[in-house]
mmCIF file with all atom_site columns, C-alpha atoms in Angstrom:
data_model
loop_
_atom_site.group_PDB
_atom_site.id
_atom_site.type_symbol
_atom_site.label_atom_id
_atom_site.label_alt_id
_atom_site.label_comp_id
_atom_site.label_asym_id
_atom_site.label_entity_id
_atom_site.label_seq_id
_atom_site.pdbx_PDB_ins_code
_atom_site.Cartn_x
_atom_site.Cartn_y
_atom_site.Cartn_z
_atom_site.occupancy
_atom_site.B_iso_or_equiv
_atom_site.pdbx_formal_charge
_atom_site.auth_seq_id
_atom_site.auth_comp_id
_atom_site.auth_asym_id
_atom_site.auth_atom_id
_atom_site.pdbx_PDB_model_num
ATOM 1   C CA . MET A 1 1   ? 0.023   -0.066  -0.043  1.00 0.00 ? 1   MET A CA 1
ATOM 2   C CA . ASN A 1 2   ? 1.297   3.481   -0.754  1.00 0.00 ? 2   ASN A CA 1
ATOM 3   C CA . SER A 1 3   ? 1.785   6.249   1.720   1.00 0.00 ? 3   SER A CA 1
ATOM 4   C CA . GLU A 1 4   ? -0.542  8.719   -0.124  1.00 0.00 ? 4   GLU A CA 1
ATOM 5   C CA . PHE A 1 5   ? -3.556  6.901   1.426   1.00 0.00 ? 5   PHE A CA 1
ATOM 6   C CA . THR A 1 6   ? -2.289  7.504   4.943   1.00 0.00 ? 6   THR A CA 1
ATOM 7   C CA . ILE A 1 7   ? -1.313  11.093  4.189   1.00 0.00 ? 7   ILE A CA 1
ATOM 8   C CA . ALA A 1 8   ? -4.826  11.677  2.760   1.00 0.00 ? 8   ALA A CA 1
ATOM 9   C CA . VAL A 1 9   ? -6.590  10.229  5.801   1.00 0.00 ? 9   VAL A CA 1
ATOM 10  C CA . HIS A 1 10  ? -4.226  11.999  8.262   1.00 0.00 ? 10  HIS A CA 1
ATOM 11  C CA . CYS A 1 11  ? -4.860  15.364  6.651   1.00 0.00 ? 11  CYS A CA 1
ATOM 12  C CA . LEU A 1 12  ? -8.659  14.962  6.513   1.00 0.00 ? 12  LEU A CA 1
ATOM 13  C CA . VAL A 1 13  ? -8.872  13.816  10.105  1.00 0.00 ? 13  VAL A CA 1
ATOM 14  C CA . PHE A 1 14  ? -6.606  16.797  11.158  1.00 0.00 ? 14  PHE A CA 1
ATOM 15  C CA . LEU A 1 15  ? -8.813  19.190  9.315   1.00 0.00 ? 15  LEU A CA 1
ATOM 16  C CA . SER A 1 16  ? -12.055 17.647  10.657  1.00 0.00 ? 16  SER A CA 1
ATOM 17  C CA . MET A 1 17  ? -10.802 18.400  14.129  1.00 0.00 ? 17  MET A CA 1
ATOM 18  C CA . LYS A 1 18  ? -10.368 22.095  13.308  1.00 0.00 ? 18  LYS A CA 1
ATOM 19  C CA . ASP A 1 19  ? -13.911 22.777  12.522  1.00 0.00 ? 19  ASP A CA 1
ATOM 20  C CA . GLU A 1 20  ? -14.026 26.400  11.191  1.00 0.00 ? 20  GLU A CA 1
ATOM 21  C CA . CYS A 1 21  ? -10.203 26.860  11.007  1.00 0.00 ? 21  CYS A CA 1
ATOM 22  C CA . MET A 1 22  ? -8.053  26.342  8.091   1.00 0.00 ? 22  MET A CA 1
ATOM 23  C CA . ALA A 1 23  ? -4.535  24.697  8.065   1.00 0.00 ? 23  ALA A CA 1
ATOM 24  C CA . ASN A 1 24  ? -1.831  25.320  5.573   1.00 0.00 ? 24  ASN A CA 1
ATOM 25  C CA . SER A 1 25  ? 0.541   22.726  4.198   1.00 0.00 ? 25  SER A CA 1
ATOM 26  C CA . GLU A 1 26  ? 3.233   23.472  6.798   1.00 0.00 ? 26  GLU A CA 1
ATOM 27  C CA . ASP A 1 27  ? 0.806   22.818  9.584   1.00 0.00 ? 27  ASP A CA 1
ATOM 28  C CA . LEU A 1 28  ? -0.307  19.605  7.907   1.00 0.00 ? 28  LEU A CA 1
ATOM 29  C CA . SER A 1 29  ? 3.133   18.340  6.957   1.00 0.00 ? 29  SER A CA 1
ATOM 30  C CA . HIS A 1 30  ? 4.304   19.013  10.576  1.00 0.00 ? 30  HIS A CA 1
ATOM 31  C CA . SER A 1 31  ? 1.549   16.918  11.793  1.00 0.00 ? 31  SER A CA 1
ATOM 32  C CA . VAL A 1 32  ? 1.993   14.154  9.253   1.00 0.00 ? 32  VAL A CA 1
ATOM 33  C CA . GLY A 1 33  ? 5.705   14.163  9.654   1.00 0.00 ? 33  GLY A CA 1
ATOM 34  C CA . THR A 1 34  ? 6.714   14.660  5.983   1.00 0.00 ? 34  THR A CA 1
ATOM 35  C CA . HIS A 1 35  ? 7.839   17.292  3.516   1.00 0.00 ? 35  HIS A CA 1
ATOM 36  C CA . PRO A 1 36  ? 5.173   19.991  2.738   1.00 0.00 ? 36  PRO A CA 1
ATOM 37  C CA . ALA A 1 37  ? 5.555   19.260  -1.033  1.00 0.00 ? 37  ALA A CA 1
ATOM 38  C CA . ARG A 1 38  ? 4.532   15.704  -0.519  1.00 0.00 ? 38  ARG A CA 1
ATOM 39  C CA . VAL A 1 39  ? 1.540   16.803  1.439   1.00 0.00 ? 39  VAL A CA 1
ATOM 40  C CA . ARG A 1 40  ? 0.479   19.434  -1.201  1.00 0.00 ? 40  ARG A CA 1
ATOM 41  C CA . LYS A 1 41  ? 0.642   16.692  -3.865  1.00 0.00 ? 41  LYS A CA 1
ATOM 42  C CA . VAL A 1 42  ? -1.949  14.658  -2.000  1.00 0.00 ? 42  VAL A CA 1
ATOM 43  C CA . LEU A 1 43  ? -3.966  17.674  -0.993  1.00 0.00 ? 43  LEU A CA 1
ATOM 44  C CA . SER A 1 44  ? -4.109  18.723  -4.684  1.00 0.00 ? 44  SER A CA 1
ATOM 45  C CA . VAL A 1 45  ? -5.795  15.402  -5.514  1.00 0.00 ? 45  VAL A CA 1
ATOM 46  C CA . LEU A 1 46  ? -8.259  15.800  -2.683  1.00 0.00 ? 46  LEU A CA 1
ATOM 47  C CA . ARG A 1 47  ? -9.042  19.381  -3.651  1.00 0.00 ? 47  ARG A CA 1
ATOM 48  C CA . LYS A 1 48  ? -9.642  18.404  -7.284  1.00 0.00 ? 48  LYS A CA 1
ATOM 49  C CA . HIS A 1 49  ? -12.009 15.692  -6.229  1.00 0.00 ? 49  HIS A CA 1
ATOM 50  C CA . GLY A 1 50  ? -14.012 17.969  -3.939  1.00 0.00 ? 50  GLY A CA 1
ATOM 51  C CA . TYR A 1 51  ? -12.861 16.998  -0.541  1.00 0.00 ? 51  TYR A CA 1
ATOM 52  C CA . LEU A 1 52  ? -11.262 20.301  0.184   1.00 0.00 ? 52  LEU A CA 1
ATOM 53  C CA . THR A 1 53  ? -11.527 23.924  -0.512  1.00 0.00 ? 53  THR A CA 1
ATOM 54  C CA . THR A 1 54  ? -8.660  26.368  -0.424  1.00 0.00 ? 54  THR A CA 1
ATOM 55  C CA . LYS A 1 55  ? -8.012  29.886  0.259   1.00 0.00 ? 55  LYS A CA 1
ATOM 56  C CA . GLU A 1 56  ? -5.064  31.682  -1.127  1.00 0.00 ? 56  GLU A CA 1
ATOM 57  C CA . GLY A 1 57  ? -2.914  34.314  0.580   1.00 0.00 ? 57  GLY A CA 1
ATOM 58  C CA . ALA A 1 58  ? -1.206  34.958  3.873   1.00 0.00 ? 58  ALA A CA 1
ATOM 59  C CA . HIS A 1 59  ? -3.896  33.445  6.040   1.00 0.00 ? 59  HIS A CA 1
ATOM 60  C CA . GLY A 1 60  ? -4.872  30.743  3.400   1.00 0.00 ? 60  GLY A CA 1
ATOM 61  C CA . GLY A 1 61  ? -5.031  27.118  3.633   1.00 0.00 ? 61  GLY A CA 1
ATOM 62  C CA . TYR A 1 62  ? -7.264  24.026  3.359   1.00 0.00 ? 62  TYR A CA 1
ATOM 63  C CA . LEU A 1 63  ? -10.655 23.297  4.764   1.00 0.00 ? 63  LEU A CA 1
ATOM 64  C CA . LEU A 1 64  ? -12.848 20.285  4.429   1.00 0.00 ? 64  LEU A CA 1
ATOM 65  C CA . SER A 1 65  ? -15.651 20.786  1.908   1.00 0.00 ? 65  SER A CA 1
ATOM 66  C CA . ARG A 1 66  ? -17.743 17.817  2.955   1.00 0.00 ? 66  ARG A CA 1
ATOM 67  C CA . PRO A 1 67  ? -18.811 16.579  6.541   1.00 0.00 ? 67  PRO A CA 1
ATOM 68  C CA . SER A 1 68  ? -16.246 14.094  7.816   1.00 0.00 ? 68  SER A CA 1
ATOM 69  C CA . GLY A 1 69  ? -18.977 11.535  8.363   1.00 0.00 ? 69  GLY A CA 1
ATOM 70  C CA . GLU A 1 70  ? -19.660 11.360  4.708   1.00 0.00 ? 70  GLU A CA 1
ATOM 71  C CA . ILE A 1 71  ? -15.983 10.796  3.610   1.00 0.00 ? 71  ILE A CA 1
ATOM 72  C CA . LYS A 1 72  ? -15.389 7.147   3.515   1.00 0.00 ? 72  LYS A CA 1
ATOM 73  C CA . LEU A 1 73  ? -11.843 5.606   3.494   1.00 0.00 ? 73  LEU A CA 1
ATOM 74  C CA . GLY A 1 74  ? -12.886 3.332   0.494   1.00 0.00 ? 74  GLY A CA 1
ATOM 75  C CA . GLU A 1 75  ? -13.210 6.545   -1.609  1.00 0.00 ? 75  GLU A CA 1
ATOM 76  C CA . LEU A 1 76  ? -9.879  7.754   -0.602  1.00 0.00 ? 76  LEU A CA 1
ATOM 77  C CA . TYR A 1 77  ? -8.221  4.349   -1.116  1.00 0.00 ? 77  TYR A CA 1
ATOM 78  C CA . ARG A 1 78  ? -9.601  4.014   -4.658  1.00 0.00 ? 78  ARG A CA 1
ATOM 79  C CA . LEU A 1 79  ? -8.559  7.641   -5.395  1.00 0.00 ? 79  LEU A CA 1
ATOM 80  C CA . VAL A 1 80  ? -5.024  7.672   -4.142  1.00 0.00 ? 80  VAL A CA 1
ATOM 81  C CA . ALA A 1 81  ? -4.019  4.050   -3.597  1.00 0.00 ? 81  ALA A CA 1
ATOM 82  C CA . GLY A 1 82  ? -6.174  1.779   -5.802  1.00 0.00 ? 82  GLY A CA 1
ATOM 83  C CA . GLY A 1 83  ? -4.063  -1.064  -7.265  1.00 0.00 ? 83  GLY A CA 1
ATOM 84  C CA . SER A 1 84  ? -1.262  -0.608  -4.847  1.00 0.00 ? 84  SER A CA 1
ATOM 85  C CA . LEU A 1 85  ? -1.954  -3.880  -2.899  1.00 0.00 ? 85  LEU A CA 1
ATOM 86  C CA . GLY A 1 86  ? -0.474  -6.053  -5.619  1.00 0.00 ? 86  GLY A CA 1
ATOM 87  C CA . PRO A 1 87  ? 3.378   -6.041  -6.126  1.00 0.00 ? 87  PRO A CA 1
ATOM 88  C CA . SER A 1 88  ? 4.988   -4.160  -8.955  1.00 0.00 ? 88  SER A CA 1
ATOM 89  C CA . TRP A 1 89  ? 6.705   -7.426  -10.038 1.00 0.00 ? 89  TRP A CA 1
ATOM 90  C CA . CYS A 1 90  ? 5.420   -10.934 -10.061 1.00 0.00 ? 90  CYS A CA 1
ATOM 91  C CA . SER A 1 91  ? 7.249   -14.178 -10.712 1.00 0.00 ? 91  SER A CA 1
ATOM 92  C CA . GLY A 1 92  ? 6.825   -16.295 -13.765 1.00 0.00 ? 92  GLY A CA 1
ATOM 93  C CA . GLU A 1 93  ? 6.799   -15.766 -17.531 1.00 0.00 ? 93  GLU A CA 1
ATOM 94  C CA . SER A 1 94  ? 3.547   -16.180 -19.608 1.00 0.00 ? 94  SER A CA 1
ATOM 95  C CA . GLY A 1 95  ? 5.281   -17.951 -22.501 1.00 0.00 ? 95  GLY A CA 1
ATOM 96  C CA . SER A 1 96  ? 7.185   -20.408 -20.348 1.00 0.00 ? 96  SER A CA 1
ATOM 97  C CA . THR A 1 97  ? 6.847   -24.178 -20.788 1.00 0.00 ? 97  THR A CA 1
ATOM 98  C CA . CYS A 1 98  ? 6.615   -24.507 -17.016 1.00 0.00 ? 98  CYS A CA 1
ATOM 99  C CA . VAL A 1 99  ? 2.950   -24.619 -15.956 1.00 0.00 ? 99  VAL A CA 1
ATOM 100 C CA . VAL A 1 100 ? 3.617   -22.723 -12.694 1.00 0.00 ? 100 VAL A CA 1
ATOM 101 C CA . SER A 1 101 ? 5.688   -20.034 -14.458 1.00 0.00 ? 101 SER A CA 1
ATOM 102 C CA . SER A 1 102 ? 3.301   -19.539 -17.326 1.00 0.00 ? 102 SER A CA 1
ATOM 103 C CA . ASN A 1 103 ? 0.211   -19.128 -14.997 1.00 0.00 ? 103 ASN A CA 1
ATOM 104 C CA . MET A 1 104 ? 1.646   -17.413 -11.948 1.00 0.00 ? 104 MET A CA 1
ATOM 105 C CA . GLN A 1 105 ? 1.164   -13.858 -13.018 1.00 0.00 ? 105 GLN A CA 1
ATOM 106 C CA . GLY A 1 106 ? -2.449  -14.272 -14.040 1.00 0.00 ? 106 GLY A CA 1
ATOM 107 C CA . VAL A 1 107 ? -3.352  -16.251 -10.982 1.00 0.00 ? 107 VAL A CA 1
ATOM 108 C CA . MET A 1 108 ? -1.638  -13.935 -8.552  1.00 0.00 ? 108 MET A CA 1
ATOM 109 C CA . GLY A 1 109 ? -3.197  -10.916 -10.401 1.00 0.00 ? 109 GLY A CA 1
ATOM 110 C CA . SER A 1 110 ? -6.652  -12.251 -9.831  1.00 0.00 ? 110 SER A CA 1
ATOM 111 C CA . ILE A 1 111 ? -5.777  -12.974 -6.115  1.00 0.00 ? 111 ILE A CA 1
ATOM 112 C CA . TYR A 1 112 ? -4.613  -9.454  -5.650  1.00 0.00 ? 112 TYR A CA 1
ATOM 113 C CA . ASP A 1 113 ? -7.632  -8.097  -7.477  1.00 0.00 ? 113 ASP A CA 1
ATOM 114 C CA . GLY A 1 114 ? -9.926  -9.909  -4.992  1.00 0.00 ? 114 GLY A CA 1
ATOM 115 C CA . GLY A 1 115 ? -7.842  -8.555  -2.082  1.00 0.00 ? 115 GLY A CA 1
ATOM 116 C CA . GLU A 1 116 ? -8.220  -5.044  -3.524  1.00 0.00 ? 116 GLU A CA 1
ATOM 117 C CA . GLU A 1 117 ? -11.990 -5.374  -3.709  1.00 0.00 ? 117 GLU A CA 1
ATOM 118 C CA . ALA A 1 118 ? -12.222 -6.839  -0.203  1.00 0.00 ? 118 ALA A CA 1
ATOM 119 C CA . LEU A 1 119 ? -10.043 -4.120  1.318   1.00 0.00 ? 119 LEU A CA 1
ATOM 120 C CA . SER A 1 120 ? -11.823 -1.441  -0.551  1.00 0.00 ? 120 SER A CA 1
ATOM 121 C CA . ALA A 1 121 ? -15.258 -2.727  0.627   1.00 0.00 ? 121 ALA A CA 1
ATOM 122 C CA . TYR A 1 122 ? -13.973 -2.939  4.237   1.00 0.00 ? 122 TYR A CA 1
ATOM 123 C CA . PHE A 1 123 ? -12.720 0.791   3.932   1.00 0.00 ? 123 PHE A CA 1
ATOM 124 C CA . ASP A 1 124 ? -16.123 1.699   2.567   1.00 0.00 ? 124 ASP A CA 1
ATOM 125 C CA . HIS A 1 125 ? -17.542 1.162   6.106   1.00 0.00 ? 125 HIS A CA 1
ATOM 126 C CA . ILE A 1 126 ? -15.007 3.568   7.748   1.00 0.00 ? 126 ILE A CA 1
ATOM 127 C CA . SER A 1 127 ? -15.454 7.384   7.610   1.00 0.00 ? 127 SER A CA 1
ATOM 128 C CA . ILE A 1 128 ? -13.071 10.165  8.518   1.00 0.00 ? 128 ILE A CA 1
ATOM 129 C CA . GLU A 1 129 ? -15.288 10.761  11.455  1.00 0.00 ? 129 GLU A CA 1
ATOM 130 C CA . ASP A 1 130 ? -14.880 7.138   12.611  1.00 0.00 ? 130 ASP A CA 1
ATOM 131 C CA . VAL A 1 131 ? -11.027 7.568   12.446  1.00 0.00 ? 131 VAL A CA 1
ATOM 132 C CA . LYS A 1 132 ? -11.384 10.819  14.419  1.00 0.00 ? 132 LYS A CA 1
ATOM 133 C CA . HIS A 1 133 ? -13.383 9.027   17.098  1.00 0.00 ? 133 HIS A CA 1
ATOM 134 C CA . ARG A 1 134 ? -10.759 6.212   17.274  1.00 0.00 ? 134 ARG A CA 1
ATOM 135 C CA . ILE A 1 135 ? -8.122  8.728   17.837  1.00 0.00 ? 135 ILE A CA 1
ATOM 136 C CA . GLY A 1 136 ? -10.136 10.098  20.723  1.00 0.00 ? 136 GLY A CA 1
ATOM 137 C CA . ASN A 1 137 ? -10.330 13.420  22.314  1.00 0.00 ? 137 ASN A CA 1
ATOM 138 C CA . GLY A 1 138 ? -6.630  13.800  22.843  1.00 0.00 ? 138 GLY A CA 1
ATOM 139 C CA . GLU A 1 139 ? -4.701  17.018  23.164  1.00 0.00 ? 139 GLU A CA 1
ATOM 140 C CA . GLU A 1 140 ? -5.361  19.579  20.429  1.00 0.00 ? 140 GLU A CA 1
ATOM 141 C CA . CYS A 1 141 ? -2.658  19.944  17.750  1.00 0.00 ? 141 CYS A CA 1
ATOM 142 C CA . SER A 1 142 ? -1.224  23.558  17.766  1.00 0.00 ? 142 SER A CA 1
ATOM 143 C CA . LEU A 1 143 ? -1.862  25.468  14.570  1.00 0.00 ? 143 LEU A CA 1
ATOM 144 C CA . SER A 1 144 ? -1.414  28.792  13.040  1.00 0.00 ? 144 SER A CA 1
ATOM 145 C CA . VAL A 1 145 ? -4.822  29.088  11.653  1.00 0.00 ? 145 VAL A CA 1
ATOM 146 C CA . GLU A 1 146 ? -7.756  31.473  11.588  1.00 0.00 ? 146 GLU A CA 1
ATOM 147 C CA . PRO A 1 147 ? -11.460 30.874  11.584  1.00 0.00 ? 147 PRO A CA 1
ATOM 148 C CA . LEU A 1 148 ? -12.908 30.927  8.162   1.00 0.00 ? 148 LEU A CA 1
ATOM 149 C CA . SER A 1 149 ? -16.051 32.975  7.553   1.00 0.00 ? 149 SER A CA 1
ATOM 150 C CA . MET A 1 150 ? -18.802 31.656  5.290   1.00 0.00 ? 150 MET A CA 1
ATOM 151 C CA . LYS A 1 151 ? -18.005 34.003  2.472   1.00 0.00 ? 151 LYS A CA 1
ATOM 152 C CA . ASP A 1 152 ? -14.427 32.678  2.293   1.00 0.00 ? 152 ASP A CA 1
ATOM 153 C CA . ARG A 1 153 ? -15.578 29.090  1.852   1.00 0.00 ? 153 ARG A CA 1
ATOM 154 C CA . SER A 1 154 ? -15.995 29.203  -1.936  1.00 0.00 ? 154 SER A CA 1
#
Protein backbone atom coordinates (compact mmCIF):
# COMPACT_ATOMS: atom_id res chain seq x y z
CA MET A 1 0.00 0.00 0.00
CA ASN A 2 1.31 3.47 -0.76
CA SER A 3 1.74 6.26 1.76
CA GLU A 4 -0.54 8.71 -0.09
CA PHE A 5 -3.55 6.95 1.42
CA THR A 6 -2.26 7.47 4.96
CA ILE A 7 -1.36 11.09 4.18
CA ALA A 8 -4.86 11.72 2.78
CA VAL A 9 -6.58 10.18 5.81
CA HIS A 10 -4.27 11.99 8.23
CA CYS A 11 -4.86 15.39 6.61
CA LEU A 12 -8.64 14.97 6.44
CA VAL A 13 -8.86 13.85 10.07
CA PHE A 14 -6.63 16.75 11.11
CA LEU A 15 -8.83 19.21 9.23
CA SER A 16 -12.01 17.64 10.63
CA MET A 17 -10.75 18.39 14.14
CA LYS A 18 -10.31 22.06 13.28
CA ASP A 19 -13.99 22.83 12.51
CA GLU A 20 -14.05 26.38 11.12
CA CYS A 21 -10.27 26.78 11.02
CA MET A 22 -8.00 26.37 8.07
CA ALA A 23 -4.61 24.69 8.05
CA ASN A 24 -1.81 25.34 5.60
CA SER A 25 0.52 22.72 4.13
CA GLU A 26 3.21 23.55 6.70
CA ASP A 27 0.79 22.80 9.57
CA LEU A 28 -0.37 19.61 7.91
CA SER A 29 3.12 18.40 6.97
CA HIS A 30 4.29 18.99 10.53
CA SER A 31 1.43 16.82 11.83
CA VAL A 32 1.97 14.14 9.16
CA GLY A 33 5.73 14.15 9.61
CA THR A 34 6.74 14.58 5.99
CA HIS A 35 7.79 17.30 3.54
CA PRO A 36 5.15 19.98 2.71
CA ALA A 37 5.54 19.32 -1.03
CA ARG A 38 4.54 15.70 -0.52
CA VAL A 39 1.48 16.76 1.46
CA ARG A 40 0.56 19.39 -1.16
CA LYS A 41 0.64 16.71 -3.87
CA VAL A 42 -1.96 14.63 -2.00
CA LEU A 43 -3.99 17.71 -1.04
CA SER A 44 -4.11 18.74 -4.69
CA VAL A 45 -5.80 15.45 -5.58
CA LEU A 46 -8.23 15.80 -2.67
CA ARG A 47 -9.10 19.36 -3.68
CA LYS A 48 -9.58 18.38 -7.32
CA HIS A 49 -12.07 15.69 -6.25
CA GLY A 50 -14.08 17.97 -3.96
CA TYR A 51 -12.88 16.94 -0.51
CA LEU A 52 -11.20 20.28 0.23
CA THR A 53 -11.58 23.95 -0.47
CA THR A 54 -8.67 26.34 -0.41
CA LYS A 55 -8.04 29.96 0.28
CA GLU A 56 -4.99 31.69 -1.13
CA GLY A 57 -2.92 34.31 0.60
CA ALA A 58 -1.17 34.97 3.87
CA HIS A 59 -3.91 33.43 6.00
CA GLY A 60 -4.90 30.82 3.45
CA GLY A 61 -4.98 27.09 3.67
CA TYR A 62 -7.21 24.07 3.40
CA LEU A 63 -10.66 23.32 4.78
CA LEU A 64 -12.91 20.28 4.47
CA SER A 65 -15.65 20.81 1.92
CA ARG A 66 -17.72 17.79 3.00
CA PRO A 67 -18.78 16.56 6.44
CA SER A 68 -16.23 14.09 7.82
CA GLY A 69 -18.95 11.49 8.40
CA GLU A 70 -19.65 11.40 4.66
CA ILE A 71 -16.04 10.80 3.58
CA LYS A 72 -15.36 7.07 3.46
CA LEU A 73 -11.88 5.60 3.49
CA GLY A 74 -12.84 3.39 0.54
CA GLU A 75 -13.29 6.49 -1.64
CA LEU A 76 -9.87 7.77 -0.61
CA TYR A 77 -8.23 4.38 -1.09
CA ARG A 78 -9.56 4.06 -4.63
CA LEU A 79 -8.59 7.67 -5.37
CA VAL A 80 -4.97 7.68 -4.17
CA ALA A 81 -3.95 4.06 -3.60
CA GLY A 82 -6.13 1.80 -5.75
CA GLY A 83 -4.11 -1.02 -7.26
CA SER A 84 -1.26 -0.65 -4.79
CA LEU A 85 -1.97 -3.88 -2.91
CA GLY A 86 -0.42 -6.01 -5.63
CA PRO A 87 3.34 -6.03 -6.12
CA SER A 88 4.98 -4.16 -8.98
CA TRP A 89 6.66 -7.42 -10.03
CA CYS A 90 5.36 -10.97 -10.08
CA SER A 91 7.29 -14.15 -10.71
CA GLY A 92 6.84 -16.26 -13.79
CA GLU A 93 6.74 -15.78 -17.55
CA SER A 94 3.60 -16.12 -19.62
CA GLY A 95 5.35 -17.92 -22.50
CA SER A 96 7.19 -20.43 -20.33
CA THR A 97 6.86 -24.18 -20.80
CA CYS A 98 6.62 -24.51 -16.99
CA VAL A 99 2.95 -24.65 -15.96
CA VAL A 100 3.66 -22.73 -12.74
CA SER A 101 5.70 -20.01 -14.42
CA SER A 102 3.28 -19.54 -17.32
CA ASN A 103 0.25 -19.14 -15.02
CA MET A 104 1.62 -17.44 -11.92
CA GLN A 105 1.15 -13.82 -13.05
CA GLY A 106 -2.48 -14.29 -14.07
CA VAL A 107 -3.42 -16.28 -10.99
CA MET A 108 -1.67 -13.93 -8.56
CA GLY A 109 -3.17 -10.95 -10.40
CA SER A 110 -6.68 -12.26 -9.80
CA ILE A 111 -5.85 -12.99 -6.15
CA TYR A 112 -4.57 -9.44 -5.63
CA ASP A 113 -7.64 -8.06 -7.44
CA GLY A 114 -9.86 -9.95 -4.99
CA GLY A 115 -7.84 -8.56 -2.10
CA GLU A 116 -8.23 -5.03 -3.49
CA GLU A 117 -11.99 -5.47 -3.73
CA ALA A 118 -12.24 -6.84 -0.18
CA LEU A 119 -10.01 -4.12 1.27
CA SER A 120 -11.87 -1.38 -0.59
CA ALA A 121 -15.23 -2.76 0.61
CA TYR A 122 -13.93 -2.87 4.20
CA PHE A 123 -12.73 0.74 3.94
CA ASP A 124 -16.17 1.76 2.60
CA HIS A 125 -17.53 1.17 6.11
CA ILE A 126 -15.08 3.55 7.81
CA SER A 127 -15.45 7.33 7.63
CA ILE A 128 -13.05 10.13 8.48
CA GLU A 129 -15.34 10.78 11.46
CA ASP A 130 -14.84 7.16 12.60
CA VAL A 131 -11.06 7.59 12.45
CA LYS A 132 -11.38 10.82 14.40
CA HIS A 133 -13.37 9.01 17.11
CA ARG A 134 -10.80 6.20 17.23
CA ILE A 135 -8.09 8.76 17.84
CA GLY A 136 -10.15 10.09 20.72
CA ASN A 137 -10.30 13.46 22.32
CA GLY A 138 -6.59 13.82 22.88
CA GLU A 139 -4.72 17.07 23.18
CA GLU A 140 -5.38 19.57 20.40
CA CYS A 141 -2.69 20.04 17.78
CA SER A 142 -1.31 23.55 17.75
CA LEU A 143 -1.87 25.44 14.52
CA SER A 144 -1.29 28.80 13.01
CA VAL A 145 -4.86 29.08 11.72
CA GLU A 146 -7.70 31.55 11.62
CA PRO A 147 -11.43 30.86 11.62
CA LEU A 148 -12.91 30.93 8.13
CA SER A 149 -15.96 33.05 7.46
CA MET A 150 -18.79 31.67 5.35
CA LYS A 151 -18.00 34.02 2.46
CA ASP A 152 -14.41 32.66 2.29
CA ARG A 153 -15.55 29.05 1.84
CA SER A 154 -16.01 29.24 -1.91
